[in-house]
PDB file of C-alpha atoms in Angstrom:
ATOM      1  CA  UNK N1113     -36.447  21.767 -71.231  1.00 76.00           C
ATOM      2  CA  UNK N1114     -36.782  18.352 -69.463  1.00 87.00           C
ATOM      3  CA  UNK N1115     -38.198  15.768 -71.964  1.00 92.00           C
ATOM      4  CA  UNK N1116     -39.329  12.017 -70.361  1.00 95.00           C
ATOM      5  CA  UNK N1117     -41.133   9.540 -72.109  1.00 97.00           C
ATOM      6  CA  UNK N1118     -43.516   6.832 -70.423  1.00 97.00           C
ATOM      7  CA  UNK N1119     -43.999   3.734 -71.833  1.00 98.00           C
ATOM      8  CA  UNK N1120     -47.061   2.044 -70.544  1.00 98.00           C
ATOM      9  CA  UNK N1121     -47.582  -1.421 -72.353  1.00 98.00           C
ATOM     10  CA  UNK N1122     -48.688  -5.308 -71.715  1.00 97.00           C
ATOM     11  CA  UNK N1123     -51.280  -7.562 -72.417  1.00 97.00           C
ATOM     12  CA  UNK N1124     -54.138  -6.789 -74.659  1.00 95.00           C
ATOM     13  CA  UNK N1125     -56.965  -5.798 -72.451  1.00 95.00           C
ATOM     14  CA  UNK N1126     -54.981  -5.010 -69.637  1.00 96.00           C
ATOM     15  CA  UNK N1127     -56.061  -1.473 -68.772  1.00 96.00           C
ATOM     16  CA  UNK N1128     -53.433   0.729 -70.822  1.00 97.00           C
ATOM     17  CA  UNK N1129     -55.409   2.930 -72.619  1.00 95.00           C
ATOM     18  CA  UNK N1130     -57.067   3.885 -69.846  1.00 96.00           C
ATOM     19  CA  UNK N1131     -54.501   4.577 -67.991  1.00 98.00           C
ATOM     20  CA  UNK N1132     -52.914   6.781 -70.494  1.00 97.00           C
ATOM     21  CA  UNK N1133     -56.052   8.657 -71.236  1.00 96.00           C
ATOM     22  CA  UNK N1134     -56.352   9.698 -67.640  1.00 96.00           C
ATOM     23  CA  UNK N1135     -52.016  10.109 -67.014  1.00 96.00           C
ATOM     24  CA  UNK N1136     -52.587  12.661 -70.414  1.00 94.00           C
ATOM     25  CA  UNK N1137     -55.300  14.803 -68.831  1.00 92.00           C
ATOM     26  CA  UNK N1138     -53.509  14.914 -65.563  1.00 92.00           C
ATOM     27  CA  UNK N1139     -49.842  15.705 -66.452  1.00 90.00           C
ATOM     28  CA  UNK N1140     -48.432  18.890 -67.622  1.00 83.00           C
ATOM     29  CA  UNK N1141     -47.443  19.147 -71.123  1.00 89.00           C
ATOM     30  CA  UNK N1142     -48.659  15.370 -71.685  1.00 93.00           C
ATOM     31  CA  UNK N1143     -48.583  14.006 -75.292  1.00 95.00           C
ATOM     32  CA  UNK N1144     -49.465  10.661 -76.185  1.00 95.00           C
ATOM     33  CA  UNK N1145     -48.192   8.183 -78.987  1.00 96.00           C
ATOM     34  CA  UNK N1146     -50.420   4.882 -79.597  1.00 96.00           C
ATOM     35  CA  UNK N1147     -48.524   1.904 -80.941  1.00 96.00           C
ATOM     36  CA  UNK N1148     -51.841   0.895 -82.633  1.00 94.00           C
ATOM     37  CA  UNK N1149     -52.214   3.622 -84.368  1.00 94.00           C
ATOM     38  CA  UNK N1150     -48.829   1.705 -86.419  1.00 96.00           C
ATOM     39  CA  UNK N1151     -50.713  -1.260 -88.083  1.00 95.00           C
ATOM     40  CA  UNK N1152     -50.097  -2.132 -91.376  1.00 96.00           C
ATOM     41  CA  UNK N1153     -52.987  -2.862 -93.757  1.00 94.00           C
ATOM     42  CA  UNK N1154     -54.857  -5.903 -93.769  1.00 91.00           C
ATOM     43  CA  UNK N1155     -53.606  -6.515 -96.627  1.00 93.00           C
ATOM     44  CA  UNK N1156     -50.217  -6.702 -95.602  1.00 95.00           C
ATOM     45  CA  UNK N1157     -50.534  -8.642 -92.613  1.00 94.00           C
ATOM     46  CA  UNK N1158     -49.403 -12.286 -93.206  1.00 93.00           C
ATOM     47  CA  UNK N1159     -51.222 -15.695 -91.989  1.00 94.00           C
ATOM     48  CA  UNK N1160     -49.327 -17.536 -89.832  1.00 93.00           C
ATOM     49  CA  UNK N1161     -48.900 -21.731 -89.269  1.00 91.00           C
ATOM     50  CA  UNK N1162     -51.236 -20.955 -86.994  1.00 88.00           C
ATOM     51  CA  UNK N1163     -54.079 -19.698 -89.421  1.00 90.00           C
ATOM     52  CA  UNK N1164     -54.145 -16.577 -88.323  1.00 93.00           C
ATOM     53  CA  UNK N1165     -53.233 -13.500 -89.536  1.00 92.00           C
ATOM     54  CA  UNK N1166     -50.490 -12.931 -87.293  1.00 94.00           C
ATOM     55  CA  UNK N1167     -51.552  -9.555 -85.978  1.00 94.00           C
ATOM     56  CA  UNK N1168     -49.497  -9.425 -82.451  1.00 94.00           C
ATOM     57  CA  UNK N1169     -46.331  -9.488 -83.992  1.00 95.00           C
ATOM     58  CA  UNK N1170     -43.567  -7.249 -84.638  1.00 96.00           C
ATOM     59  CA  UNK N1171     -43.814  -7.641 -88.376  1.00 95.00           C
ATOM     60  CA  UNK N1172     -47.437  -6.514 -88.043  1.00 96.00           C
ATOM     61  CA  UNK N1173     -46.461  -2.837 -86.994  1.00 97.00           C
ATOM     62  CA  UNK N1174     -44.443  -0.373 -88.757  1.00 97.00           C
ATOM     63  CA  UNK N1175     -41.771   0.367 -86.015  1.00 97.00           C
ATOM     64  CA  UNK N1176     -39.846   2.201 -88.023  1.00 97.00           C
ATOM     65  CA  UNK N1177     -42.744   5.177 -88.290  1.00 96.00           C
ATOM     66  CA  UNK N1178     -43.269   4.783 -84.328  1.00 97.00           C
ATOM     67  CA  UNK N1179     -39.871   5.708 -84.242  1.00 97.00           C
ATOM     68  CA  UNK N1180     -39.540   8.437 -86.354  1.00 96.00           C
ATOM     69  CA  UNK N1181     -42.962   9.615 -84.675  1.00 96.00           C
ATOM     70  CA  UNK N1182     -41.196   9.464 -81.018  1.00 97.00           C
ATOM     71  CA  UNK N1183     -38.045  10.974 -82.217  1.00 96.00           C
ATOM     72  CA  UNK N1184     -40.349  14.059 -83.930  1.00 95.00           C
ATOM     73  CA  UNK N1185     -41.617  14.608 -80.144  1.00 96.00           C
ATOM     74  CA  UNK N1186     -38.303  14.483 -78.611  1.00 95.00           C
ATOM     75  CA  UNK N1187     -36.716  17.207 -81.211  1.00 94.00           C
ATOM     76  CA  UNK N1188     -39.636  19.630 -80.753  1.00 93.00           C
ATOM     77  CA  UNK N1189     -42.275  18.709 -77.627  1.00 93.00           C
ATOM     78  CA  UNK N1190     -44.024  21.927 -78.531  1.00 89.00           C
ATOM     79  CA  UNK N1191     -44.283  21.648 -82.110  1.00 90.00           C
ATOM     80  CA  UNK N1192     -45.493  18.266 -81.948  1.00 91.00           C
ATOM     81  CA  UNK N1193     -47.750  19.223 -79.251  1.00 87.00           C
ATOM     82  CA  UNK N1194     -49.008  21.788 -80.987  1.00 85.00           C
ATOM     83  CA  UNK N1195     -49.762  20.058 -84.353  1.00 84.00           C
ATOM     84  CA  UNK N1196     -51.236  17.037 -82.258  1.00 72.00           C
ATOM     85  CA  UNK N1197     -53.551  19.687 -80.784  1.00 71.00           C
ATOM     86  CA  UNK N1198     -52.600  19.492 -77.801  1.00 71.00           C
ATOM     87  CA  UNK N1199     -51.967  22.882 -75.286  1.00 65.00           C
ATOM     88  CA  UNK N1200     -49.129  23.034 -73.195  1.00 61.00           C
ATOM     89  CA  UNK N1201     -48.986  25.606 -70.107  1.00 57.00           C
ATOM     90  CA  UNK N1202     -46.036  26.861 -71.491  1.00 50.00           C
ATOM     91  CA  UNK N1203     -48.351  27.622 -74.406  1.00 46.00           C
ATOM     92  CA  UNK N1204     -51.059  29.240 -72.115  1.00 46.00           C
ATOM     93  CA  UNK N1205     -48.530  31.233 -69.522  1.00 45.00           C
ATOM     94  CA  UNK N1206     -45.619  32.240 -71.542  1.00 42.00           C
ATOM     95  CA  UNK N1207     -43.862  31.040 -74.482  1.00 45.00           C
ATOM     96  CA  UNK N1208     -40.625  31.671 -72.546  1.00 42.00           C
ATOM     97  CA  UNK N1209     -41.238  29.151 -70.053  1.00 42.00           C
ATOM     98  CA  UNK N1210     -39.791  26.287 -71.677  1.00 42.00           C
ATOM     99  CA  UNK N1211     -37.415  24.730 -68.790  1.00 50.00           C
ATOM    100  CA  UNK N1212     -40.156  23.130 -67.678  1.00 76.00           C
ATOM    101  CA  UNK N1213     -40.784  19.184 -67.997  1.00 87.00           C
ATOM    102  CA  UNK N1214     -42.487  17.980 -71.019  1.00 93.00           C
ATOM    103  CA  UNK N1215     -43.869  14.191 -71.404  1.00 94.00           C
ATOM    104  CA  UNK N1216     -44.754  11.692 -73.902  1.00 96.00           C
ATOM    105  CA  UNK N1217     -46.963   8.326 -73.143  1.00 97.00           C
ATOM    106  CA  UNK N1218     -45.974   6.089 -75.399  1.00 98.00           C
ATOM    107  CA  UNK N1219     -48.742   3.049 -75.246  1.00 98.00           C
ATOM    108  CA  UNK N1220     -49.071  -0.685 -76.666  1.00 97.00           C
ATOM    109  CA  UNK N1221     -49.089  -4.004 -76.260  1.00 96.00           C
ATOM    110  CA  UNK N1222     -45.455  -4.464 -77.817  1.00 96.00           C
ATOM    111  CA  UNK N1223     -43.299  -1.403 -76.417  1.00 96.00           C
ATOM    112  CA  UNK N1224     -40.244  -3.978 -75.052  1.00 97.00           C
ATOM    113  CA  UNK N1225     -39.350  -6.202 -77.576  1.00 96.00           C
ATOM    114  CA  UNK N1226     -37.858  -3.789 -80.343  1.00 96.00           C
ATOM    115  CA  UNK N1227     -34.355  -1.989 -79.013  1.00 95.00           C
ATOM    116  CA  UNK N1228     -34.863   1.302 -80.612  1.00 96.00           C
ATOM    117  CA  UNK N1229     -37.807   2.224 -79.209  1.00 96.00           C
ATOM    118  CA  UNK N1230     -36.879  -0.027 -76.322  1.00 95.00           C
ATOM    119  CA  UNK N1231     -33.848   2.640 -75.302  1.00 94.00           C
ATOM    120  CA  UNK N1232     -36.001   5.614 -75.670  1.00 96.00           C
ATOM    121  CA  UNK N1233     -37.843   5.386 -72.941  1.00 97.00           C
ATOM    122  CA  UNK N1234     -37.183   6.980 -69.147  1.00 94.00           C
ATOM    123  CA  UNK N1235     -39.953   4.562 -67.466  1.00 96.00           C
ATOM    124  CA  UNK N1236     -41.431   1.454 -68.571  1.00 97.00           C
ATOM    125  CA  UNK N1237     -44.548   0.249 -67.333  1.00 98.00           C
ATOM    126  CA  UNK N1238     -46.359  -3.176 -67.770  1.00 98.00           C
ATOM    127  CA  UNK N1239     -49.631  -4.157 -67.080  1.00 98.00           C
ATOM    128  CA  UNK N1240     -50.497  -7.923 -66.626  1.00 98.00           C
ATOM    129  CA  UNK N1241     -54.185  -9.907 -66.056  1.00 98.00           C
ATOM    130  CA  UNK N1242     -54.887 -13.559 -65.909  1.00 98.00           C
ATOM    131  CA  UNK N1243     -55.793 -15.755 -68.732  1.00 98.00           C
ATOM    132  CA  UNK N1244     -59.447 -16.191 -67.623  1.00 97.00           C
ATOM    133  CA  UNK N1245     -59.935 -12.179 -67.031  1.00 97.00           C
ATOM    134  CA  UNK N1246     -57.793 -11.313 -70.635  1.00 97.00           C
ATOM    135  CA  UNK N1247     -59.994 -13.577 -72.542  1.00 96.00           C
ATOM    136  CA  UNK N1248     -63.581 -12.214 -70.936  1.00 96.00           C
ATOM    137  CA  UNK N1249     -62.262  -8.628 -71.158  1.00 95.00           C
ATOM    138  CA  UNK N1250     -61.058  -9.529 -74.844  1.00 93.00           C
ATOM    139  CA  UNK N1251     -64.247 -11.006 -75.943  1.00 91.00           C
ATOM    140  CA  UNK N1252     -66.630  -7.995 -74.993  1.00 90.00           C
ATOM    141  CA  UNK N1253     -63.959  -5.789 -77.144  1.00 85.00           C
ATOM    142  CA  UNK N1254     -65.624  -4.317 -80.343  1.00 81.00           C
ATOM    143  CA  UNK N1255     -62.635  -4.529 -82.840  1.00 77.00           C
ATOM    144  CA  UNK N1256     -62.436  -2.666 -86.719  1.00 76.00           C
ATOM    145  CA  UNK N1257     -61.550  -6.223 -87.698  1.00 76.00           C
ATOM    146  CA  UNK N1258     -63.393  -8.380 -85.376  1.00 82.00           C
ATOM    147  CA  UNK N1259     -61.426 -11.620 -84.426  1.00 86.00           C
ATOM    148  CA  UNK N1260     -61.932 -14.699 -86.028  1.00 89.00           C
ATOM    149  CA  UNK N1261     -63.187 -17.865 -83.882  1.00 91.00           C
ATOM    150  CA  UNK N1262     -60.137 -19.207 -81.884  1.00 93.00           C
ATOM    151  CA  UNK N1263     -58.045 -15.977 -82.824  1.00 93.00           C
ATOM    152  CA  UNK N1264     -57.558 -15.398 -78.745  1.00 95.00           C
ATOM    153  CA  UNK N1265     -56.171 -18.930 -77.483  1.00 95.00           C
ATOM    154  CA  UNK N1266     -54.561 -20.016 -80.670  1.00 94.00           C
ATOM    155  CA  UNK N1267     -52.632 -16.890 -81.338  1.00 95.00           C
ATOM    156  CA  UNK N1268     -53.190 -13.524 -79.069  1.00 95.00           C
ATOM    157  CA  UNK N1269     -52.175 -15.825 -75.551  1.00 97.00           C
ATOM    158  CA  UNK N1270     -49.603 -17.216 -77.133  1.00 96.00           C
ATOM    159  CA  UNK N1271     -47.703 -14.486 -78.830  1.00 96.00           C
ATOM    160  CA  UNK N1272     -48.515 -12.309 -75.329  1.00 97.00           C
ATOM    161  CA  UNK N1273     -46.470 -15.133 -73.646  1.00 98.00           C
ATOM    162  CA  UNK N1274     -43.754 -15.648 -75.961  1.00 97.00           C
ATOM    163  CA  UNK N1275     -43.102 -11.789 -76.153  1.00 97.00           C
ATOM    164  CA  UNK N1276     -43.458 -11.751 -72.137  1.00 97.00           C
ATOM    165  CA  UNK N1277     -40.799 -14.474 -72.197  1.00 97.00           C
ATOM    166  CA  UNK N1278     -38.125 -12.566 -74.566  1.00 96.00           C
ATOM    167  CA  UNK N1279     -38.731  -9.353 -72.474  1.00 96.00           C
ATOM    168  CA  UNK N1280     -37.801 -11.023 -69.343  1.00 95.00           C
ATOM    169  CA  UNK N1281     -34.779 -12.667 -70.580  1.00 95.00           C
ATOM    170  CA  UNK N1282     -33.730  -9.938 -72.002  1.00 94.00           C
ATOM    171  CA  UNK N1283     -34.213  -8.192 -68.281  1.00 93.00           C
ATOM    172  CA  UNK N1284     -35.814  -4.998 -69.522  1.00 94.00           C
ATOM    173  CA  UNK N1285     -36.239  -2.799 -66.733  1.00 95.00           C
ATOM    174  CA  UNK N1286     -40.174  -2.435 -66.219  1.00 96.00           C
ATOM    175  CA  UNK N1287     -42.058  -1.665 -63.143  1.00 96.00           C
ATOM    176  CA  UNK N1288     -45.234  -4.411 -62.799  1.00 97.00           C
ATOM    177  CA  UNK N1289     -48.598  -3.194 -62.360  1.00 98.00           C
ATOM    178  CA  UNK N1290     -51.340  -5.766 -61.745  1.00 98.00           C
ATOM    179  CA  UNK N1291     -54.494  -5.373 -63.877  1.00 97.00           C
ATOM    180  CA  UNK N1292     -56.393  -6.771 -61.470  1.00 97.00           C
ATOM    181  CA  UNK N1293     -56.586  -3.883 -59.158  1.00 97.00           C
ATOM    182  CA  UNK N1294     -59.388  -1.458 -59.657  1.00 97.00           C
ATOM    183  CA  UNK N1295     -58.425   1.833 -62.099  1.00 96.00           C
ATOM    184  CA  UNK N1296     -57.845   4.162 -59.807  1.00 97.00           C
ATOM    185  CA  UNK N1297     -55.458   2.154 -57.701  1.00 98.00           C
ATOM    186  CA  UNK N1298     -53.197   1.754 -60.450  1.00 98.00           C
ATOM    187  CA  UNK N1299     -53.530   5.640 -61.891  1.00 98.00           C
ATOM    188  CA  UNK N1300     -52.761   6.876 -58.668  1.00 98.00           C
ATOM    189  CA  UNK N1301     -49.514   4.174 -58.021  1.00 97.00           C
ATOM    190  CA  UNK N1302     -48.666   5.088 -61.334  1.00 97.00           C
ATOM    191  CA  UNK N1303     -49.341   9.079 -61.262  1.00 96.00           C
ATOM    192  CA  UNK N1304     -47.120   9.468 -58.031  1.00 96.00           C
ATOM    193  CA  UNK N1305     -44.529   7.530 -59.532  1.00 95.00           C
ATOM    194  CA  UNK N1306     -44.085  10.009 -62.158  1.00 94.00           C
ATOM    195  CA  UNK N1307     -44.757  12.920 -59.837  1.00 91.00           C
ATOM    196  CA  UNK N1308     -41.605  11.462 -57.760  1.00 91.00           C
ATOM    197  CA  UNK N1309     -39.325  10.939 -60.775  1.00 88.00           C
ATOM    198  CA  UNK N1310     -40.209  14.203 -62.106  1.00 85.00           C
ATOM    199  CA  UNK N1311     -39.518  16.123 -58.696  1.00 83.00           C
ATOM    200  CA  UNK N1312     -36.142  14.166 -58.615  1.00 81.00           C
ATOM    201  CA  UNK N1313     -35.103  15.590 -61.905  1.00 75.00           C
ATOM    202  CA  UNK N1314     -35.273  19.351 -61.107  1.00 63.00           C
TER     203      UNK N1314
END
């Protein structure tokens, strides 16, 4: 059984939950693992110099569950599919079909920047916008907690650049997509990439 997993991550607002909603409902045997689904509790979450709770950092997330989570998909696709809800067509055709390819989206805005989660991926996407359009897309956003005046300029930007920078000089292997360009011309760039890769595998 083939096993690839996706990562599709970048800058808040950028387009990648979208993108993974509509990759999921399009690719065979598609589950999907969302790195904010890893917060920790308010509570837990410390205020930085900057007065804010520092939110888009590493120490904000529990990595090590993400982890664990990814790892459970790669030891049994079909069990986690199936406890995730999610069918599989070797579910619906025969149980006996299980050579064929099985994927996991993994999506968030901080997928590069910790190694073990870094080295489990087979692609690596990463979707970029402007300041201007990440801070108008940002502030129509309706958030659980909703951000505090100044939150996006004096800590959001900045920790998107600084964990941009370390990515890049730590030349991760990602394939730019540019947010800019309307939905559907980055699904389908991004859908026949995967259609190629997986056609290259078998």
């Amino acid at each position: 059984m083939k096993r690839f997993i996706i990562g599709i991550g970048g800058v808040t607002n950028g387009g990648k939950t979208t993108l993974t909603n509509r990759l999921s409902k399009a690719l065979p045997n598609c589950c999907v693992v969302h790195q904010d689904d890893f917060f920790k509790p308010q509570d837990q979450i410390a205020v930085g110099d900057d007065g804010f709770r520092q939110w888009d950092v590493m120490t904000a997330l529990d990595m090590e569950a993400m982890v664990s989570t990814v790892r459970a998909w790669q030891e049994n696709p079909l069990k986690f599919a199936l406890s995730h809800g999610v069918r599989t067509r070797a579910e619906e055709q025969d149980p006996a079909l299980h050579h064929q390819a099985h994927i996991l989206i993994v999506e968030g805005f901080l997928l590069y920047n910790y190694k073990p989660l870094l080295d489990m991926f087979d692609k690596r996407y990463y979707i970029t916008i402007p300041y201007a359009e990440c801070k108008r897309r940002r502030s129509t956003r309706k958030y659980t907690v909703p951000d505090p005046p100044g939150l996006f300029d004096g800590h959001v930007w900045p920790m998107y650049l600084k964990h941009r920078a370390e990515m890049e000089s730590s030349c991760v292997d990602v394939e730019h997509l540019d947010g800019m360009q309307s939905k559907d011309e980055i699904y389908n760039q991004v859908y026949k990439d995967i259609q190629n890769t997986l056609l290259n595998s078998l």
